[in-house]
Tab-separated table of C-alpha atoms and ligand atoms in Angstrom:
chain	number	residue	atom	x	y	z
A	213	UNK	CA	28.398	42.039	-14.658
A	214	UNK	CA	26.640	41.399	-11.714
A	215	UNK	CA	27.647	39.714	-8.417
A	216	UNK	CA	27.127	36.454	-6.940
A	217	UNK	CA	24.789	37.885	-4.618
A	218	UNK	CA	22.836	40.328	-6.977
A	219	UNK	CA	22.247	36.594	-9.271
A	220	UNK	CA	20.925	35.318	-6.134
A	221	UNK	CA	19.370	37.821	-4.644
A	222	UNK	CA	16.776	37.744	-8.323
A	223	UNK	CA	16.817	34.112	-8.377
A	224	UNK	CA	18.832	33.793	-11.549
A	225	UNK	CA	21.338	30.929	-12.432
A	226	UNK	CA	24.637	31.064	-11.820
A	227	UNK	CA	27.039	29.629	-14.849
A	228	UNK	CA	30.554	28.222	-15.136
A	229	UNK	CA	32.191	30.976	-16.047
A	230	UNK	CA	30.654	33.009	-13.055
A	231	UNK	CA	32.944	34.417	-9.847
A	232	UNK	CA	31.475	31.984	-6.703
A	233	UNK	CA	32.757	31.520	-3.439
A	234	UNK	CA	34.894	28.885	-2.778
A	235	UNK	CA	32.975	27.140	-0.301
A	236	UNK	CA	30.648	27.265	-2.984
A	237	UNK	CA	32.084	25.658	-5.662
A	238	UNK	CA	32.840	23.119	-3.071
A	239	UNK	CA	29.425	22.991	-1.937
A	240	UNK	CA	28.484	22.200	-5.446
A	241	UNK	CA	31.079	19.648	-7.156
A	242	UNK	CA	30.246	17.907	-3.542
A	243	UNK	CA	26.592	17.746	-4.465
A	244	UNK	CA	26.717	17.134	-8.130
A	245	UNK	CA	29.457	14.506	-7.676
A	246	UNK	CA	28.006	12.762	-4.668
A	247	UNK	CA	24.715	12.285	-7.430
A	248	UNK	CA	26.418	11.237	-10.204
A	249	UNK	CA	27.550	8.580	-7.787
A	250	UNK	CA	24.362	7.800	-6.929
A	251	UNK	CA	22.914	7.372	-10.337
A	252	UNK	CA	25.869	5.158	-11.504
A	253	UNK	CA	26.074	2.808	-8.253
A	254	UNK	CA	22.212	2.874	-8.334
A	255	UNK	CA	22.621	0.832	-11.532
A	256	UNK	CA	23.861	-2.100	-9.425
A	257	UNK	CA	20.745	-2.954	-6.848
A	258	UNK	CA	18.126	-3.134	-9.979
A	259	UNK	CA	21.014	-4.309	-12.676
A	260	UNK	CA	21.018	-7.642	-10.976
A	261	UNK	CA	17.829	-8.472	-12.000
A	262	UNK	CA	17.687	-7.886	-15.645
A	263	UNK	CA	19.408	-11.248	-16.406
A	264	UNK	CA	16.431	-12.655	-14.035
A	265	UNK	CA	13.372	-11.063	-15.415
A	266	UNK	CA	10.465	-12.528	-15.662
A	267	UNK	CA	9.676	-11.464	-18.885
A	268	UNK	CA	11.237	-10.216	-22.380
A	269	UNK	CA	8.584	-7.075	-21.764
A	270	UNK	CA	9.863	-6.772	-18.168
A	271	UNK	CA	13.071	-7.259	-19.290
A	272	UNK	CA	12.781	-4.160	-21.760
A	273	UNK	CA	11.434	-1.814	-19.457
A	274	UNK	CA	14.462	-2.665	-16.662
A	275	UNK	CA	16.537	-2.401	-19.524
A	276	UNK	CA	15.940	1.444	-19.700
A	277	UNK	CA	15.445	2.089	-16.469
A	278	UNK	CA	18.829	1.216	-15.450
A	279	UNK	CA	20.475	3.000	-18.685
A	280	UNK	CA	18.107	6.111	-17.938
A	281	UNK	CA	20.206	6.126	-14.520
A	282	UNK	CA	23.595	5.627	-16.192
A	283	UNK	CA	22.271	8.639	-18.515
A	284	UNK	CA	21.580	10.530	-15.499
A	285	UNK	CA	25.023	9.808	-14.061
A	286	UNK	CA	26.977	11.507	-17.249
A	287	UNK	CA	24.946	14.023	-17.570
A	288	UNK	CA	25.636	15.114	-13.644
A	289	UNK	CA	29.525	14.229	-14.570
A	290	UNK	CA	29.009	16.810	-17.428
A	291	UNK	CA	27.646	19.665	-14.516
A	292	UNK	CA	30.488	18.688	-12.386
A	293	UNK	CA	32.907	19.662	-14.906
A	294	UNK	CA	31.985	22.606	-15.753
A	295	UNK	CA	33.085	23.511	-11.925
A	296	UNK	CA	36.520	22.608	-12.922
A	297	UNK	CA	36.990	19.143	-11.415
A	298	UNK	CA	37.710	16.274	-13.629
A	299	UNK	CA	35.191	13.211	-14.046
A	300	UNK	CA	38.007	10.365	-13.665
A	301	UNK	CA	39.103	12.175	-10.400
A	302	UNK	CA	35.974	12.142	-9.009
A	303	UNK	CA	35.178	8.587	-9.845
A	304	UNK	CA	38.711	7.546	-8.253
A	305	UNK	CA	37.521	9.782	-4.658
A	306	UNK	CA	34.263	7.412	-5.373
A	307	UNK	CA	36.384	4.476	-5.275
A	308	UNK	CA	38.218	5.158	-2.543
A	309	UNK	CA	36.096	6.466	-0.378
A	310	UNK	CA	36.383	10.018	-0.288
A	311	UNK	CA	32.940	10.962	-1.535
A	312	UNK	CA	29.856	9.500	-0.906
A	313	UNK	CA	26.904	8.234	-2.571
A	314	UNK	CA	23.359	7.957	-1.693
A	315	UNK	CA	23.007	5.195	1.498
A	316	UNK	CA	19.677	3.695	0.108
A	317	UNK	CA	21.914	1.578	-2.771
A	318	UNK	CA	24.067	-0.262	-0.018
A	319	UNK	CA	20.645	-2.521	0.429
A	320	UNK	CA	20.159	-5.713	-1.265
A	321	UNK	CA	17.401	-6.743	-3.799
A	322	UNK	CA	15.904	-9.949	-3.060
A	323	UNK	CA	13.239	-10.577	-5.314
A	324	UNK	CA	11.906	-8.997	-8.338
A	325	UNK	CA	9.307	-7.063	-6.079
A	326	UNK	CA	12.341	-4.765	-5.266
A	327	UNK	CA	12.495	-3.880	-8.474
A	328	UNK	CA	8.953	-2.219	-8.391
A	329	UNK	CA	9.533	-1.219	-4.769
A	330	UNK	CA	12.779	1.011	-5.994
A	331	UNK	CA	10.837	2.220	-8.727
A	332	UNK	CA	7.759	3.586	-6.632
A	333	UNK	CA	9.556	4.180	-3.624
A	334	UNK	CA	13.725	5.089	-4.258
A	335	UNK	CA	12.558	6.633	-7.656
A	336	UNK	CA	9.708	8.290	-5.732
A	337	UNK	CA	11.579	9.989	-2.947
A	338	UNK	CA	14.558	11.001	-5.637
A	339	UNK	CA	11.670	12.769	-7.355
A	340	UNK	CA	10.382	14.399	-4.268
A	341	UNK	CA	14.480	15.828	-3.588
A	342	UNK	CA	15.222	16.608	-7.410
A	343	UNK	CA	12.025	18.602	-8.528
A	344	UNK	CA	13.079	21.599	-6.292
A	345	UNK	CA	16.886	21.090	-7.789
A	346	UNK	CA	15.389	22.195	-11.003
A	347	UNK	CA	15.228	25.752	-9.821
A	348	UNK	CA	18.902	24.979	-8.065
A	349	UNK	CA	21.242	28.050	-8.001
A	350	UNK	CA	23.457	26.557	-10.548
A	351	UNK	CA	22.572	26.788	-13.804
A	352	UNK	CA	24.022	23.686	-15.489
A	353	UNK	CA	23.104	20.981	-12.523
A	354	UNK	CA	19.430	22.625	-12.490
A	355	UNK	CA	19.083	21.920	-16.355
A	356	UNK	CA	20.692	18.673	-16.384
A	357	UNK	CA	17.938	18.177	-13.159
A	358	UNK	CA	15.052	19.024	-15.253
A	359	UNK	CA	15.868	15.706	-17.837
A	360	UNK	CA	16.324	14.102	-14.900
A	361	UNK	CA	12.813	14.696	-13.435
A	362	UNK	CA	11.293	13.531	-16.598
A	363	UNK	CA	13.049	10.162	-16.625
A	364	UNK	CA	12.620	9.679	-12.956
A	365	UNK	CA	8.566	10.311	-12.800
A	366	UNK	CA	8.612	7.167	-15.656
A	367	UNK	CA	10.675	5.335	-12.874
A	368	UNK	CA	8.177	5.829	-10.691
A	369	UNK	CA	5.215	4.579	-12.585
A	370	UNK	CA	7.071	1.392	-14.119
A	371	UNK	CA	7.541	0.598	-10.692
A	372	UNK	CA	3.900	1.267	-9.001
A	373	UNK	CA	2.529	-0.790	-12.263
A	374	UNK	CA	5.152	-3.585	-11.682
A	375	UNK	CA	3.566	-3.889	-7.960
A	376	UNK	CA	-0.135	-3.249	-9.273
A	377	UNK	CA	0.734	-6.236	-11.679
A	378	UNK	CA	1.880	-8.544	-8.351
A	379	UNK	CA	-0.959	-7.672	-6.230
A	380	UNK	CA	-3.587	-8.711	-8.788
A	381	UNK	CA	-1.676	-11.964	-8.889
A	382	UNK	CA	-0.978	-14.914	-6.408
A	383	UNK	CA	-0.755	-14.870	-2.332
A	384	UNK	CA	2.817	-15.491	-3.041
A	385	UNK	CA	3.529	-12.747	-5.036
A	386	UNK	CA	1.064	-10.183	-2.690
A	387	UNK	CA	3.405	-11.912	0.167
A	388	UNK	CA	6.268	-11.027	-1.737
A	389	UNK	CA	5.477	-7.054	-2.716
A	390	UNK	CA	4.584	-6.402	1.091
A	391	UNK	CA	7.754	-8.139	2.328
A	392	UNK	CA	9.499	-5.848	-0.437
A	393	UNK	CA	7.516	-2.626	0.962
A	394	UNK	CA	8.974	-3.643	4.595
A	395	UNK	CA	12.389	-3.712	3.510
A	396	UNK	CA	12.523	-0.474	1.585
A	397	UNK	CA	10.537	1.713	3.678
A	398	UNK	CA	11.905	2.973	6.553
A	399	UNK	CA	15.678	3.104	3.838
A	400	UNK	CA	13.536	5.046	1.621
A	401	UNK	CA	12.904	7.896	4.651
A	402	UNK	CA	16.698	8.203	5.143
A	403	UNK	CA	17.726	9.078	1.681
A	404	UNK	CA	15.842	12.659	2.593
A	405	UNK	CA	18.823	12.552	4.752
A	406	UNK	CA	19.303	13.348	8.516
A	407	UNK	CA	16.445	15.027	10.486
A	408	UNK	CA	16.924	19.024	10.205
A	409	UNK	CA	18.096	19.561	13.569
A	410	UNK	CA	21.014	17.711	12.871
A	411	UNK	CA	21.656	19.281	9.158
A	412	UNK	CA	23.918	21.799	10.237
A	413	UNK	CA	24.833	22.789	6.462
A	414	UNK	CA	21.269	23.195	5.325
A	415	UNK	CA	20.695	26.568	6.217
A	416	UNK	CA	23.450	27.817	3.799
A	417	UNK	CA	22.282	25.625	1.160
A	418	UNK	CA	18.993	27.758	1.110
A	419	UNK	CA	20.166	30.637	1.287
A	420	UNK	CA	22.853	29.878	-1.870
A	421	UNK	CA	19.666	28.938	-3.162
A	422	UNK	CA	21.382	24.917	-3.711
A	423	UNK	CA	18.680	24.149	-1.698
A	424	UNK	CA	14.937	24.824	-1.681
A	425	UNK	CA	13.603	22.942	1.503
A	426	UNK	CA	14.791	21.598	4.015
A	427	UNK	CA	15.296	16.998	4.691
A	428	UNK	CA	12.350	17.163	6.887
A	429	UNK	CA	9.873	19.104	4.910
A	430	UNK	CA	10.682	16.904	1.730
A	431	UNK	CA	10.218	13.628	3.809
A	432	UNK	CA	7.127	14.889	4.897
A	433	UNK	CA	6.027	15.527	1.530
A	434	UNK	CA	6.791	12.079	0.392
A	435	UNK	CA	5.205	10.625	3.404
A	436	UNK	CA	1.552	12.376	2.298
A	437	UNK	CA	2.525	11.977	-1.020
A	438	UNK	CA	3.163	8.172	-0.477
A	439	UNK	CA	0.032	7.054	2.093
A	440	UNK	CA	-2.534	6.954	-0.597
A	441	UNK	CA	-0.735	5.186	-2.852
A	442	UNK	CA	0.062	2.390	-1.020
A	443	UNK	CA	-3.662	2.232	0.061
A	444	UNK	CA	-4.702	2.210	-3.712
A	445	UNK	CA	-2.056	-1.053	-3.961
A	446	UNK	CA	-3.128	-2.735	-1.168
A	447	UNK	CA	0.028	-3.175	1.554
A	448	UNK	CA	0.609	-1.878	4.531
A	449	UNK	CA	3.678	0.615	5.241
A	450	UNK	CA	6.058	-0.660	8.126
A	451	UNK	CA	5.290	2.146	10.798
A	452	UNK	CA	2.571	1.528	13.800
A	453	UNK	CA	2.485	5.698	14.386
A	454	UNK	CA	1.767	6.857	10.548
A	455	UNK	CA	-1.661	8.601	10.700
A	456	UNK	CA	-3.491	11.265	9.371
A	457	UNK	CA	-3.385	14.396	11.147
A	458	UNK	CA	-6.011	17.009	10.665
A	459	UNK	CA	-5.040	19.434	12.635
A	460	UNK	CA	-1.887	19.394	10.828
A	461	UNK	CA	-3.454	18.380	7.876
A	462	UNK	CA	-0.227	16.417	6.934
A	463	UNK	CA	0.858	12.229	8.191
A	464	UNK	CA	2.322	12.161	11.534
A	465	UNK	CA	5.039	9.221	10.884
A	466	UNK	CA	7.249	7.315	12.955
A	467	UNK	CA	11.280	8.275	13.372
A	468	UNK	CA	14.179	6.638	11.359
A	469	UNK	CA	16.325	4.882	13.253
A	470	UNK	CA	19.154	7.297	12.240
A	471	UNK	CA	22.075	4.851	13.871
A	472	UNK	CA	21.412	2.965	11.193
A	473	UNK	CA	21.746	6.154	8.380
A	474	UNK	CA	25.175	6.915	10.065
A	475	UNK	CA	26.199	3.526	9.774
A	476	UNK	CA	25.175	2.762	6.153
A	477	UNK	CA	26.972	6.311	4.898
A	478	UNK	CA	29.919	5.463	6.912
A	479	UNK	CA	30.185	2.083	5.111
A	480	UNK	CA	28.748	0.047	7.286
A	481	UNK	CA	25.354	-1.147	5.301
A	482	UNK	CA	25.050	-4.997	4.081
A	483	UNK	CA	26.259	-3.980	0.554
A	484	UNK	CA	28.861	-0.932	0.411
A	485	UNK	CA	32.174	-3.131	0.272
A	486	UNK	CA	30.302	-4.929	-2.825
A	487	UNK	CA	28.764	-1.877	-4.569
A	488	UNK	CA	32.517	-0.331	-4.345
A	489	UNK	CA	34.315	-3.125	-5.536
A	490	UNK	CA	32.126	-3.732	-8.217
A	491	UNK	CA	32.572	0.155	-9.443
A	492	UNK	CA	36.410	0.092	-9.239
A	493	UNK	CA	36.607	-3.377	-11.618
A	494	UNK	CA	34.163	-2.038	-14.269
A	495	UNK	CA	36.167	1.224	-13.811
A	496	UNK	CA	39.372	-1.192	-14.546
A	497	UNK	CA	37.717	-3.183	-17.018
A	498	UNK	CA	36.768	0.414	-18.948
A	499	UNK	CA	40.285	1.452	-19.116
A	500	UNK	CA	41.084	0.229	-22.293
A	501	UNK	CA	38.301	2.435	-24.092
A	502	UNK	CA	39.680	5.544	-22.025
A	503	UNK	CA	42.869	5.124	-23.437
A	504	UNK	CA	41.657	4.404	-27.089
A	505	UNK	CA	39.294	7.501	-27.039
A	506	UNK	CA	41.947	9.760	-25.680
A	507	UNK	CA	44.271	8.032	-28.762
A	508	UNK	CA	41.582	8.855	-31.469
A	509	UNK	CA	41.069	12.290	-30.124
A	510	UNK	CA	44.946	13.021	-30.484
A	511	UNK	CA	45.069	11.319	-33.412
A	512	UNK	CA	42.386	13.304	-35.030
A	513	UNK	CA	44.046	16.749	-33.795
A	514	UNK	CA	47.401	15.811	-35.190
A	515	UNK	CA	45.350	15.407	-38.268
A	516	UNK	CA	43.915	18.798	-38.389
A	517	UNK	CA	47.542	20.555	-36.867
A	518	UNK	CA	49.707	19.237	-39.436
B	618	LIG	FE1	18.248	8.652	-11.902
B	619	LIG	FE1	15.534	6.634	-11.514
């Protein structure tokens, strides 16, 4: 059997049943739990809307979107628990504040533009963090990240085709897409998370091999990734210092105002009271089907025992 730093060391995948570090296994529930979070509270923002869609096809495609992300959720419950930790425990530290989730879902939608904005952009930069996470140290979260991808890139596009669809239609709608692009922009930076030089745990992350680059070098990534696509649609992104570089050969852009990070992860953003207390009644309102699956399942063991 080899070690945990001989599995490293050739880049292989480390599994459940594997000796890890502590701070390791830590490390990881942390991770995989603070994204399952994510994905599930993520289903509020866009969730809103599919009562109010304009259409029975827009409708259909929100529809999926927003289960795709509760798909995403259990699946990254499912990795969490093979660490040892138990999904209703880690949805009660959710509740009540103990573990985080990611800051760009404590912002409100306003209009159905956001729902193409989150799509392009939100979906976008998640794709931008997660592709790398399919080659993630852990074996379980880096297969459960490879469905993931898949699901996210058509995120993405529903979106960007949502906001092709507005531009090519009236002032007010153009009016409404840019104002959308405003609001989400500068958010969309942050959930790359704080600039490296204040990351002090992402140097152990890479070499655990959690991590394969570092907050700045994915943010720059979706920056150049970004730029020509919101030339292509036709608005202009919120920052009077983005420009090509060619010495670089890469966007210089403009810096986050990273106050405002600390203060939306420390519960201080226009939605997290709401997004919380929303989770903890449909967690209350679920209870009954907990308790009537756990009463089958006993049931059905009696059964085969005696
Ligand atoms: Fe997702
Ligand atoms: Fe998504």
């Amino acid at each position: 059997m080899s070690s945990f730093e001989d599995v490293l060391a050739a880049d292989r995948r480390i599994e459940p049943r594997d000796a890890v570090p502590d701070a390791y296994r830590s490390t990881m529930v942390r991770q995989i739990a603070q994204h399952a979070h994510s994905e599930i509270i993520g289903m509020q923002p866009e969730g809103y809307w599919i009562t109010r869609a304009p259409s029975l096809r827009r409708k259909a495609i929100l529809l999926a979107k927003v289960q795709d992300e509760a798909g995403h959720g259990l699946y990254l419950y499912s990795a969490a628990e093979t660490l040892g930790v138990d999904r209703d425990d880690l949805t009660e530290r959710l509740i009540d504040g103990r573990q985080k989730y990611s800051s760009i879902f404590n912002y409100p939608t306003l209009s159905y533009a956001d729902v193409g904005v989150i799509g392009w952009l939100v979906d976008g930069a998640a794709i931008c963090n997660q592709v790398p996470l399919c080659r993630s140290s852990y074996g379980p979260y880096a297969r459960a990240m490879i469905r993931i991808c898949k699901e996210e890139s058509f995120h993405q596009r529903q979106g960007y085709e949502l906001l092709l669809t507005m531009m090519g239609g009236t002032a007010a709608q153009r009016a409404q897409v840019q104002d959308a692009v405003d609001r989400w922009w500068w958010p969309s930076l942050m959930m790359f998370g704080p600039p490296d030089a204040d990351s002090p745990n992402t140097a152990r992350s890479m070499a655990w091999r959690i991590k394969r680059h570092t907050n700045d070098e994915l943010r720059q990534r979706f920056v150049d990734m970004t730029v020509p696509q919101a030339e292509r649609l036709g608005v202009t992104l919120p920052d009077p210092e983005l420009r090509w570089n060619p010495g670089r050969g890469r966007h210089d852009f403009g810096t986050p105002d990273w106050d405002e990070l600390k203060r939306v992860i420390s519960g201080g953003g226009p939605c997290n009271a709401e997004r919380i207390e929303r989770r903890r009644r449909a967690h209350e309102d679920g209870a009954w089907v907990r308790e009537a699956a756990l009463a089958h399942a006993a049931r059905r063991q009696e059964g085969e025992t005696g």
